[in-house]
Short mmCIF file of C-alpha atoms and ligand atoms in Angstrom, two decimals:
data_model
loop_
_atom_site.label_atom_id
_atom_site.label_comp_id
_atom_site.label_asym_id
_atom_site.label_seq_id
_atom_site.Cartn_x
_atom_site.Cartn_y
_atom_site.Cartn_z
CA MET A 17 106.55 183.52 163.08
CA ILE A 18 104.75 181.85 160.19
CA PRO A 19 101.04 181.55 159.33
CA VAL A 20 99.14 178.37 160.24
CA GLU A 21 98.60 177.41 156.62
CA LYS A 22 102.25 177.77 155.72
CA ALA A 23 103.31 175.74 158.77
CA LEU A 24 100.89 172.99 157.84
CA ALA A 25 102.05 172.92 154.23
CA GLN A 26 105.67 172.73 155.30
CA ILE A 27 104.98 169.86 157.70
CA LEU A 28 102.91 167.82 155.26
CA LYS A 29 105.36 168.32 152.41
CA GLY A 30 107.92 166.25 154.31
CA ILE A 31 105.59 163.48 155.50
CA LYS A 32 105.44 160.28 153.43
CA PRO A 33 103.02 157.42 154.00
CA LEU A 34 104.59 154.44 155.78
CA GLY A 35 104.92 151.03 154.15
CA THR A 36 102.33 148.29 154.34
CA GLU A 37 101.91 145.24 156.54
CA LYS A 38 99.70 142.15 156.34
CA ILE A 39 97.16 141.85 159.12
CA ASN A 40 94.08 139.86 160.00
CA ILE A 41 90.89 141.56 158.85
CA LEU A 42 89.52 141.80 162.40
CA ASN A 43 92.45 144.02 163.31
CA ALA A 44 91.90 146.19 160.28
CA LEU A 45 89.08 148.43 161.47
CA GLY A 46 89.96 152.07 160.76
CA ARG A 47 93.11 151.13 158.86
CA VAL A 48 93.86 152.24 155.31
CA LEU A 49 93.83 149.51 152.70
CA GLY A 50 97.21 149.02 151.04
CA GLU A 51 96.12 146.95 148.04
CA ASP A 52 93.27 146.78 145.55
CA ILE A 53 90.89 143.98 146.50
CA THR A 54 89.75 142.05 143.45
CA ALA A 55 87.11 139.32 143.36
CA HIS A 56 88.39 135.94 142.24
CA ARG A 57 84.89 134.48 141.91
CA ASN A 58 81.31 135.61 141.38
CA ILE A 59 79.16 136.20 144.42
CA PRO A 60 76.74 134.62 144.52
CA PRO A 61 78.75 131.93 142.74
CA LYS A 62 75.58 130.47 141.13
CA ASP A 63 72.02 131.63 140.56
CA ASN A 64 70.19 130.84 143.78
CA SER A 65 66.81 131.22 145.37
CA ALA A 66 65.89 134.37 147.28
CA MET A 67 62.91 132.62 148.89
CA ASP A 68 61.71 129.33 150.29
CA GLY A 69 59.34 127.96 147.65
CA TYR A 70 59.37 126.20 144.30
CA ALA A 71 61.75 126.53 141.38
CA VAL A 72 59.64 126.53 138.22
CA ARG A 73 59.63 127.36 134.53
CA TRP A 74 57.80 130.67 134.57
CA GLU A 75 55.74 129.79 131.49
CA ASP A 76 54.18 126.87 133.39
CA THR A 77 52.64 129.32 135.86
CA ARG A 78 51.12 131.65 133.28
CA GLY A 79 47.63 132.77 134.34
CA ALA A 80 47.75 130.86 137.61
CA THR A 81 45.46 132.17 140.39
CA ARG A 82 44.14 130.85 143.69
CA LYS A 83 40.97 129.70 141.88
CA LYS A 84 42.80 128.35 138.84
CA PRO A 85 46.17 127.10 140.12
CA ALA A 86 48.89 125.62 137.92
CA VAL A 87 49.66 122.09 139.06
CA LEU A 88 53.26 120.85 138.75
CA ASP A 89 55.14 117.62 139.60
CA VAL A 90 57.68 118.09 142.36
CA VAL A 91 60.76 116.21 141.18
CA GLU A 92 63.35 117.17 143.81
CA ASP A 93 63.97 118.82 147.16
CA ILE A 94 66.88 121.29 147.17
CA PRO A 95 68.06 122.56 150.57
CA ALA A 96 70.72 125.31 150.73
CA GLY A 97 74.20 123.93 150.11
CA ARG A 98 72.99 120.98 147.96
CA ILE A 99 73.64 120.63 144.23
CA PRO A 100 70.43 120.04 142.24
CA GLU A 101 70.48 116.70 140.47
CA LYS A 102 67.58 117.08 138.07
CA ALA A 103 66.80 119.55 135.34
CA ILE A 104 63.29 120.99 135.48
CA GLN A 105 61.19 120.00 132.49
CA THR A 106 57.87 121.47 131.40
CA GLY A 107 55.23 120.71 134.04
CA GLU A 108 57.81 120.16 136.78
CA ALA A 109 59.01 122.04 139.85
CA ALA A 110 61.58 121.55 142.61
CA ARG A 111 61.08 122.39 146.27
CA ILE A 112 63.81 124.94 147.01
CA MET A 113 65.16 126.74 150.09
CA THR A 114 66.58 130.26 150.33
CA GLY A 115 70.17 130.26 149.09
CA ALA A 116 69.92 126.90 147.29
CA PRO A 117 71.13 126.80 143.66
CA ILE A 118 68.48 127.12 140.95
CA PRO A 119 68.21 123.84 139.06
CA GLU A 120 68.75 123.78 135.34
CA GLY A 121 65.60 124.51 133.32
CA ALA A 122 64.01 126.60 136.08
CA ASP A 123 63.89 130.38 135.61
CA ALA A 124 61.72 131.61 138.49
CA VAL A 125 60.88 130.88 142.10
CA VAL A 126 57.35 130.87 143.47
CA ARG A 127 57.31 131.59 147.17
CA VAL A 128 55.86 128.98 149.50
CA GLU A 129 53.01 131.35 150.52
CA ASP A 130 51.70 131.13 146.93
CA SER A 131 51.64 127.32 146.83
CA GLU A 132 50.15 124.23 148.37
CA LYS A 133 51.82 120.84 148.32
CA ILE A 134 49.57 117.84 147.68
CA GLY A 135 51.45 114.55 147.70
CA SER A 136 54.11 114.67 144.99
CA ARG A 137 52.53 117.67 143.28
CA VAL A 138 52.24 121.34 144.05
CA LYS A 139 49.52 123.85 143.34
CA ILE A 140 50.86 127.24 142.28
CA PHE A 141 48.46 130.12 143.02
CA ALA A 142 50.28 133.01 141.34
CA ALA A 143 51.88 133.57 137.96
CA ALA A 144 55.64 134.03 138.17
CA GLU A 145 57.64 136.48 136.12
CA LYS A 146 60.84 135.38 134.47
CA GLY A 147 63.71 135.60 136.97
CA GLN A 148 61.37 136.22 139.91
CA ASP A 149 63.01 135.69 143.33
CA ILE A 150 66.26 134.52 141.81
CA ARG A 151 69.56 136.01 143.01
CA PHE A 152 71.75 135.88 139.96
CA ALA A 153 75.37 134.75 139.90
CA GLY A 154 77.68 137.75 140.26
CA GLU A 155 74.92 140.21 141.15
CA ASP A 156 76.76 141.29 144.33
CA VAL A 157 80.34 140.81 143.18
CA ARG A 158 81.57 140.07 139.68
CA GLU A 159 84.71 138.01 139.15
CA GLY A 160 87.66 140.19 138.18
CA GLU A 161 86.07 143.40 139.47
CA THR A 162 87.98 145.66 141.92
CA ILE A 163 85.65 145.63 144.90
CA ILE A 164 87.55 147.79 147.42
CA ALA A 165 90.17 150.20 146.18
CA LYS A 166 93.54 150.84 147.77
CA GLY A 167 93.35 153.82 150.12
CA LYS A 168 89.87 153.05 151.44
CA VAL A 169 89.39 153.19 155.20
CA ILE A 170 88.22 149.84 156.53
CA ARG A 171 84.80 149.77 158.25
CA PRO A 172 82.69 146.78 159.34
CA ALA A 173 81.08 146.65 155.86
CA GLU A 174 84.50 146.30 154.21
CA ILE A 175 85.42 143.56 156.71
CA GLY A 176 82.22 141.70 155.80
CA MET A 177 83.06 142.05 152.10
CA LEU A 178 86.65 140.87 152.64
CA ALA A 179 85.31 137.83 154.47
CA GLU A 180 82.81 137.22 151.64
CA LEU A 181 85.79 137.18 149.28
CA GLY A 182 87.69 134.75 151.51
CA ARG A 183 90.37 137.28 152.43
CA SER A 184 91.40 136.73 156.06
CA PHE A 185 94.63 138.74 155.72
CA ILE A 186 95.02 142.03 153.89
CA SER A 187 97.67 144.61 153.30
CA VAL A 188 97.21 147.89 155.18
CA ARG A 189 99.35 150.95 155.79
CA GLN A 190 101.46 150.70 158.93
CA ARG A 191 100.55 152.72 161.99
CA PRO A 192 103.19 155.23 163.04
CA LEU A 193 104.91 154.81 166.38
CA VAL A 194 104.74 158.24 167.99
CA ALA A 195 107.17 159.05 170.80
CA VAL A 196 105.55 161.24 173.46
CA LEU A 197 107.87 163.21 175.73
CA SER A 198 107.10 165.85 178.34
CA THR A 199 109.69 168.34 179.51
CA GLY A 200 109.78 170.40 182.69
CA ASP A 201 111.36 170.47 186.14
CA GLU A 202 107.95 171.09 187.68
CA LEU A 203 106.45 167.81 186.39
CA VAL A 204 105.80 164.53 188.15
CA ASP A 205 104.19 161.42 186.76
CA ILE A 206 100.61 160.49 187.52
CA ASP A 207 101.32 158.01 190.31
CA GLN A 208 103.61 160.36 192.25
CA PHE A 209 102.32 162.70 194.89
CA PRO A 210 102.94 166.29 193.71
CA SER A 211 104.41 168.84 196.09
CA PRO A 212 102.66 172.22 196.02
CA TRP A 213 105.20 173.50 193.45
CA GLN A 214 104.83 170.47 191.23
CA ILE A 215 102.13 169.45 188.74
CA ILE A 216 101.22 166.11 187.22
CA SER A 217 102.30 165.76 183.62
CA SER A 218 98.82 165.64 182.16
CA ASN A 219 100.22 166.35 178.69
CA SER A 220 101.90 162.94 178.67
CA TYR A 221 98.46 161.40 178.82
CA ALA A 222 96.48 163.87 176.71
CA MET A 223 99.06 163.63 173.91
CA ALA A 224 99.21 159.82 174.07
CA ALA A 225 95.41 159.73 173.93
CA GLN A 226 95.42 162.03 170.91
CA VAL A 227 97.90 159.70 169.23
CA ILE A 228 95.64 156.71 169.92
CA ASP A 229 92.65 158.70 168.71
CA CYS A 230 94.39 159.09 165.34
CA GLY A 231 94.85 155.32 165.15
CA ALA A 232 98.61 155.50 165.82
CA VAL A 233 100.68 153.93 168.60
CA PRO A 234 102.16 156.06 171.40
CA LEU A 235 105.61 155.33 172.76
CA GLN A 236 105.73 156.96 176.16
CA ILE A 237 109.16 158.34 176.91
CA GLY A 238 108.12 160.05 180.15
CA ILE A 239 109.42 163.30 181.58
CA ALA A 240 112.70 165.01 180.76
CA ARG A 241 114.17 167.54 183.16
CA ASP A 242 115.07 170.99 181.85
CA ARG A 243 118.74 170.10 181.38
CA ARG A 244 120.48 169.47 178.09
CA LYS A 245 121.84 166.10 179.16
CA ASP A 246 118.52 164.69 180.27
CA LEU A 247 116.68 166.13 177.27
CA LEU A 248 119.21 164.63 174.87
CA ALA A 249 119.00 161.23 176.56
CA LYS A 250 115.20 161.23 176.40
CA PHE A 251 115.14 162.41 172.78
CA GLN A 252 117.68 159.69 171.99
CA ALA A 253 115.24 157.13 173.39
CA ALA A 254 112.58 158.56 171.07
CA LEU A 255 114.57 157.81 167.92
CA ARG A 256 112.86 154.44 167.49
CA ALA A 257 109.66 156.27 166.59
CA ASP A 258 108.26 157.48 163.26
CA ILE A 259 107.27 160.84 164.77
CA ILE A 260 108.47 162.53 167.95
CA ILE A 261 106.33 164.92 169.92
CA SER A 262 107.44 166.78 173.03
CA SER A 263 105.65 169.31 175.18
CA GLY A 264 107.14 172.33 176.86
CA GLY A 265 110.49 174.02 176.61
CA VAL A 266 109.83 175.89 173.37
CA SER A 267 109.11 179.36 174.74
CA VAL A 268 111.63 182.11 175.40
CA GLY A 269 112.48 181.22 179.02
CA ASP A 270 115.96 180.34 180.25
CA TYR A 271 115.02 176.68 180.59
CA ASP A 272 113.33 176.31 177.23
CA LEU A 273 115.91 174.00 175.69
CA VAL A 274 113.94 171.90 173.22
CA LYS A 275 114.79 174.30 170.40
CA ASP A 276 118.49 173.83 171.25
CA ILE A 277 118.12 170.10 170.64
CA MET A 278 116.85 170.85 167.16
CA HIS A 279 119.96 172.90 166.49
CA LYS A 280 122.33 170.06 167.34
CA VAL A 281 124.31 168.38 164.57
CA GLY A 282 122.16 166.06 162.48
CA ASN A 283 118.98 167.75 163.65
CA ARG A 284 117.06 170.56 162.07
CA MET A 285 114.56 173.25 162.97
CA HIS A 286 112.25 174.11 160.09
CA PHE A 287 110.30 176.78 161.89
CA TRP A 288 109.52 178.16 165.31
CA GLN A 289 106.40 180.12 166.29
CA VAL A 290 103.13 180.05 164.42
CA ALA A 291 100.68 182.94 164.17
CA MET A 292 98.00 181.24 166.21
CA ARG A 293 96.42 181.32 169.66
CA PRO A 294 96.80 179.22 171.63
CA GLY A 295 99.93 177.44 170.41
CA LYS A 296 102.21 180.18 169.19
CA PRO A 297 105.57 178.70 170.42
CA LEU A 298 105.36 175.52 168.28
CA ALA A 299 108.78 174.41 167.04
CA TYR A 300 108.97 172.01 164.12
CA GLY A 301 112.07 170.22 162.98
CA SER A 302 113.62 166.80 162.66
CA MET A 303 116.00 164.54 164.51
CA ASN A 304 117.94 162.03 162.42
CA GLY A 305 115.32 162.68 159.77
CA ILE A 306 112.40 161.88 162.09
CA PRO A 307 109.78 164.66 162.22
CA LEU A 308 109.92 166.36 165.62
CA PHE A 309 107.09 168.51 166.95
CA GLY A 310 108.08 170.68 169.89
CA LEU A 311 104.60 171.47 171.20
CA PRO A 312 104.04 174.24 173.73
CA GLY A 313 103.77 173.15 177.38
CA ASN A 314 100.49 174.69 178.34
CA PRO A 315 97.93 171.87 178.28
CA VAL A 316 95.47 173.61 175.96
CA SER A 317 98.21 174.88 173.62
CA SER A 318 99.67 171.41 173.39
CA MET A 319 96.31 169.85 172.53
CA VAL A 320 95.35 172.55 170.02
CA SER A 321 98.74 172.34 168.28
CA PHE A 322 98.47 168.58 168.13
CA GLU A 323 95.03 168.88 166.56
CA GLN A 324 96.14 171.36 163.92
CA PHE A 325 99.53 169.92 162.95
CA VAL A 326 100.36 166.51 164.40
CA ARG A 327 97.05 164.86 163.60
CA PRO A 328 97.12 165.58 159.86
CA ALA A 329 100.76 164.42 159.77
CA ILE A 330 99.95 161.12 161.50
CA LEU A 331 96.93 160.55 159.25
CA LYS A 332 99.05 161.19 156.17
CA MET A 333 101.63 158.67 157.40
CA MET A 334 98.84 156.13 157.86
CA GLY A 335 97.87 156.58 154.22
CA HIS A 336 94.71 158.61 154.82
CA ARG A 337 93.66 160.95 152.04
CA ASN A 338 91.29 163.00 154.20
CA LEU A 339 93.50 164.60 156.80
CA TYR A 340 91.24 167.19 158.36
CA ARG A 341 88.41 167.46 160.82
CA LYS A 342 85.10 168.40 159.30
CA SER A 343 84.06 172.01 159.57
CA VAL A 344 80.65 173.66 159.46
CA ARG A 345 79.40 177.23 159.41
CA ALA A 346 77.65 178.11 162.66
CA VAL A 347 75.82 181.13 164.03
CA LEU A 348 77.76 182.64 166.91
CA GLU A 349 75.73 183.19 170.07
CA GLU A 350 77.97 185.74 171.77
CA ASP A 351 80.39 188.55 170.89
CA LEU A 352 84.01 187.45 170.63
CA THR A 353 87.19 189.48 170.32
CA LYS A 354 90.71 188.39 169.39
CA MET A 355 94.20 189.56 168.52
CA LYS A 356 94.85 190.78 165.00
CA GLY A 357 97.41 188.78 163.06
CA PHE A 358 96.74 185.50 164.86
CA ARG A 359 94.41 182.66 163.97
CA HIS A 360 92.43 181.85 167.10
CA PHE A 361 91.09 178.42 167.98
CA ILE A 362 88.43 179.23 170.54
CA ARG A 363 87.07 176.24 172.39
CA GLY A 364 83.35 176.05 171.82
CA THR A 365 80.23 173.98 172.01
CA VAL A 366 78.36 173.63 168.76
CA GLN A 367 74.88 172.26 168.36
CA TYR A 368 72.63 171.44 165.47
CA ASP A 369 69.05 172.48 165.94
CA LYS A 370 66.20 173.04 163.48
CA GLY A 371 68.41 172.89 160.44
CA ARG A 372 71.28 175.11 161.58
CA TYR A 373 74.38 175.06 163.73
CA THR A 374 74.81 177.45 166.61
CA VAL A 375 77.97 177.82 168.64
CA SER A 376 79.18 179.50 171.81
CA SER A 377 82.54 179.56 173.56
CA THR A 378 83.23 177.42 176.61
CA GLY A 379 84.07 180.51 178.66
CA LYS A 380 87.55 181.13 180.08
CA GLN A 381 90.06 180.60 177.28
CA GLY A 382 93.45 180.68 179.02
CA SER A 383 95.96 178.18 177.64
CA GLY A 384 96.17 176.59 181.08
CA ILE A 385 92.39 176.12 181.36
CA LEU A 386 92.12 172.45 180.40
CA GLN A 387 88.45 172.59 181.38
CA SER A 388 87.92 174.60 178.19
CA MET A 389 88.90 171.47 176.25
CA VAL A 390 86.82 169.18 178.44
CA ARG A 391 83.70 171.26 177.77
CA ALA A 392 84.42 171.78 174.07
CA ASN A 393 83.21 169.78 171.11
CA CYS A 394 84.67 172.17 168.55
CA PHE A 395 87.08 174.98 167.84
CA ILE A 396 85.67 178.27 166.63
CA VAL A 397 88.25 179.22 164.01
CA MET A 398 88.73 182.98 163.86
CA PRO A 399 90.82 184.23 160.92
CA GLU A 400 94.01 186.28 161.29
CA ASN A 401 92.67 189.55 159.93
CA VAL A 402 89.58 189.69 162.15
CA ILE A 403 89.53 191.38 165.56
CA SER A 404 85.94 190.78 166.62
CA VAL A 405 82.81 188.90 165.66
CA ARG A 406 79.35 189.82 166.88
CA ALA A 407 76.60 187.53 168.09
CA GLY A 408 74.44 186.46 165.14
CA GLU A 409 77.31 186.42 162.67
CA THR A 410 78.40 183.19 161.03
CA VAL A 411 81.75 181.60 161.92
CA SER A 412 83.73 178.59 160.82
CA VAL A 413 83.71 175.75 163.32
CA GLN A 414 86.06 172.77 163.37
CA LEU A 415 84.17 169.77 164.74
CA LEU A 416 86.31 168.12 167.33
CA ASP A 417 84.95 164.83 168.47
CA HIS A 418 82.41 162.17 167.82
CA SER A 419 79.82 163.40 170.30
CA MET A 420 78.25 165.33 167.40
CA GLU A 421 77.45 162.03 165.75
CA LEU A 422 75.59 160.52 168.70
CA THR A 423 72.30 161.73 170.02
CA ALA A 424 69.77 160.66 172.62
CA LYS A 425 66.85 161.46 170.33
CA PRO A 426 67.25 160.91 166.59
CA ASP A 427 64.55 162.03 164.13
CA TYR A 428 63.93 158.51 162.92
CA LEU A 429 62.92 157.19 166.36
CA GLN A 430 59.64 158.48 167.75
CA ALA A 431 60.02 157.29 171.32
CA ALA A 432 63.76 157.27 171.95
CA SER A 433 64.58 157.89 175.57
P1 AMP B 502 106.74 175.60 179.12
O1 AMP B 502 106.32 175.80 177.70
O2 AMP B 502 107.71 174.51 179.31
O3 AMP B 502 107.19 176.90 179.73
O4 AMP B 502 105.43 175.19 179.89
C1 AMP B 502 104.39 176.10 180.08
C2 AMP B 502 103.47 175.65 181.19
O5 AMP B 502 102.78 174.50 180.78
C3 AMP B 502 104.20 175.21 182.45
O6 AMP B 502 104.32 176.25 183.35
C4 AMP B 502 103.32 174.14 183.01
O7 AMP B 502 102.40 174.74 183.90
C5 AMP B 502 102.58 173.60 181.83
N1 AMP B 502 103.09 172.31 181.45
C6 AMP B 502 104.26 172.05 180.82
N2 AMP B 502 104.41 170.74 180.58
C7 AMP B 502 103.30 170.15 181.05
C8 AMP B 502 102.85 168.80 181.11
N3 AMP B 502 103.58 167.81 180.62
N4 AMP B 502 101.65 168.55 181.65
C9 AMP B 502 100.90 169.56 182.14
N5 AMP B 502 101.26 170.83 182.12
C10 AMP B 502 102.46 171.15 181.60
MG1 MG B 503 108.95 174.01 180.81
#
């Protein structure tokens, strides 16, 4: 039996990021950028107007007020997308639209609200400062600058920026294909009717969903019976994948044969059993060099083990630098006890209220109580050396899902419903 931290270190040591692939930017959300993105032109490419109004020489508007306007000759009309043809001389102005290039000679824009057009002339009612309402060339993006660095996770803002730079295809880290296999003679698939001694293989679906949640691609291998031949055949089918995960068959029962597979020629078992609850029977090894996680069969154990070990491994393969769920310190609202020597991951509900987090357990914690996961939005992480924590004490909480980030009533909206 090895400690959680040691198990994690051993797993991650052997995981290398996958190669890159070129994809369309609209498919790149959540992916990790595989190249530095450099600007090949200034954006904006030319000085342009931030307002609808008049391009002027600022000195011509000096001292102008509503009572004593400056009067200028309007020599040109410049809509957005049109190249100015005339240079602005002293005493002249050009009508200009937002986004249109600033004509030569002009060095400020007076907004239309501060002007009045009379025939071919314009009255300017306010003095302009030099550079006023001009968006300067390169003020967003400067040619030659690295705008998005390799390793960054792509969000909508990055996609907008890539589009601004004219990049429709980019290099990103590949997504691992993760083979998902359930083992057990008692299992049937979801569309079969279970006899009273059978159960539906919920792990096949929970694990596949966890894979998808990481941004990886599940390869569903189905259910293997608790016989060497069937297990071997199913594991063989999994060899196309970048990672293999199985559930069940790693305990000490007569039919727990997954560990045997890891002992076959060409395969390897790095460790078996981790000092944690739930999830102690985890077996980790490799098959033809492909990392193989033998997760425990109990639905909660399988999900908790996935969270602690498989998720960071998948994220590392995808090129992520941040591999772990966020954690916060929260005030415990009930007394909890645990086993010494094991790290416990107690399913809990955490909330943020009046500047602090509070957390309580979801109740029954058996490793077959999948409801404990359904109700949970966090794990209360209880260290190995502790045997009890009292209500009011502070504990470390691993935030599990995105529900913490959404709320019906944010501070910045008065009347949110
Ligand atoms: P095992 O580790 O194979 O002894 O499995 C432990 C328990 O987990 C079994 O008795 C089943 O009740 C449950 N179990 C195993 N595999 C699955 C699965 N794929 N889906 C749901 N429950 C499972
Ligand atoms: Mg089994």
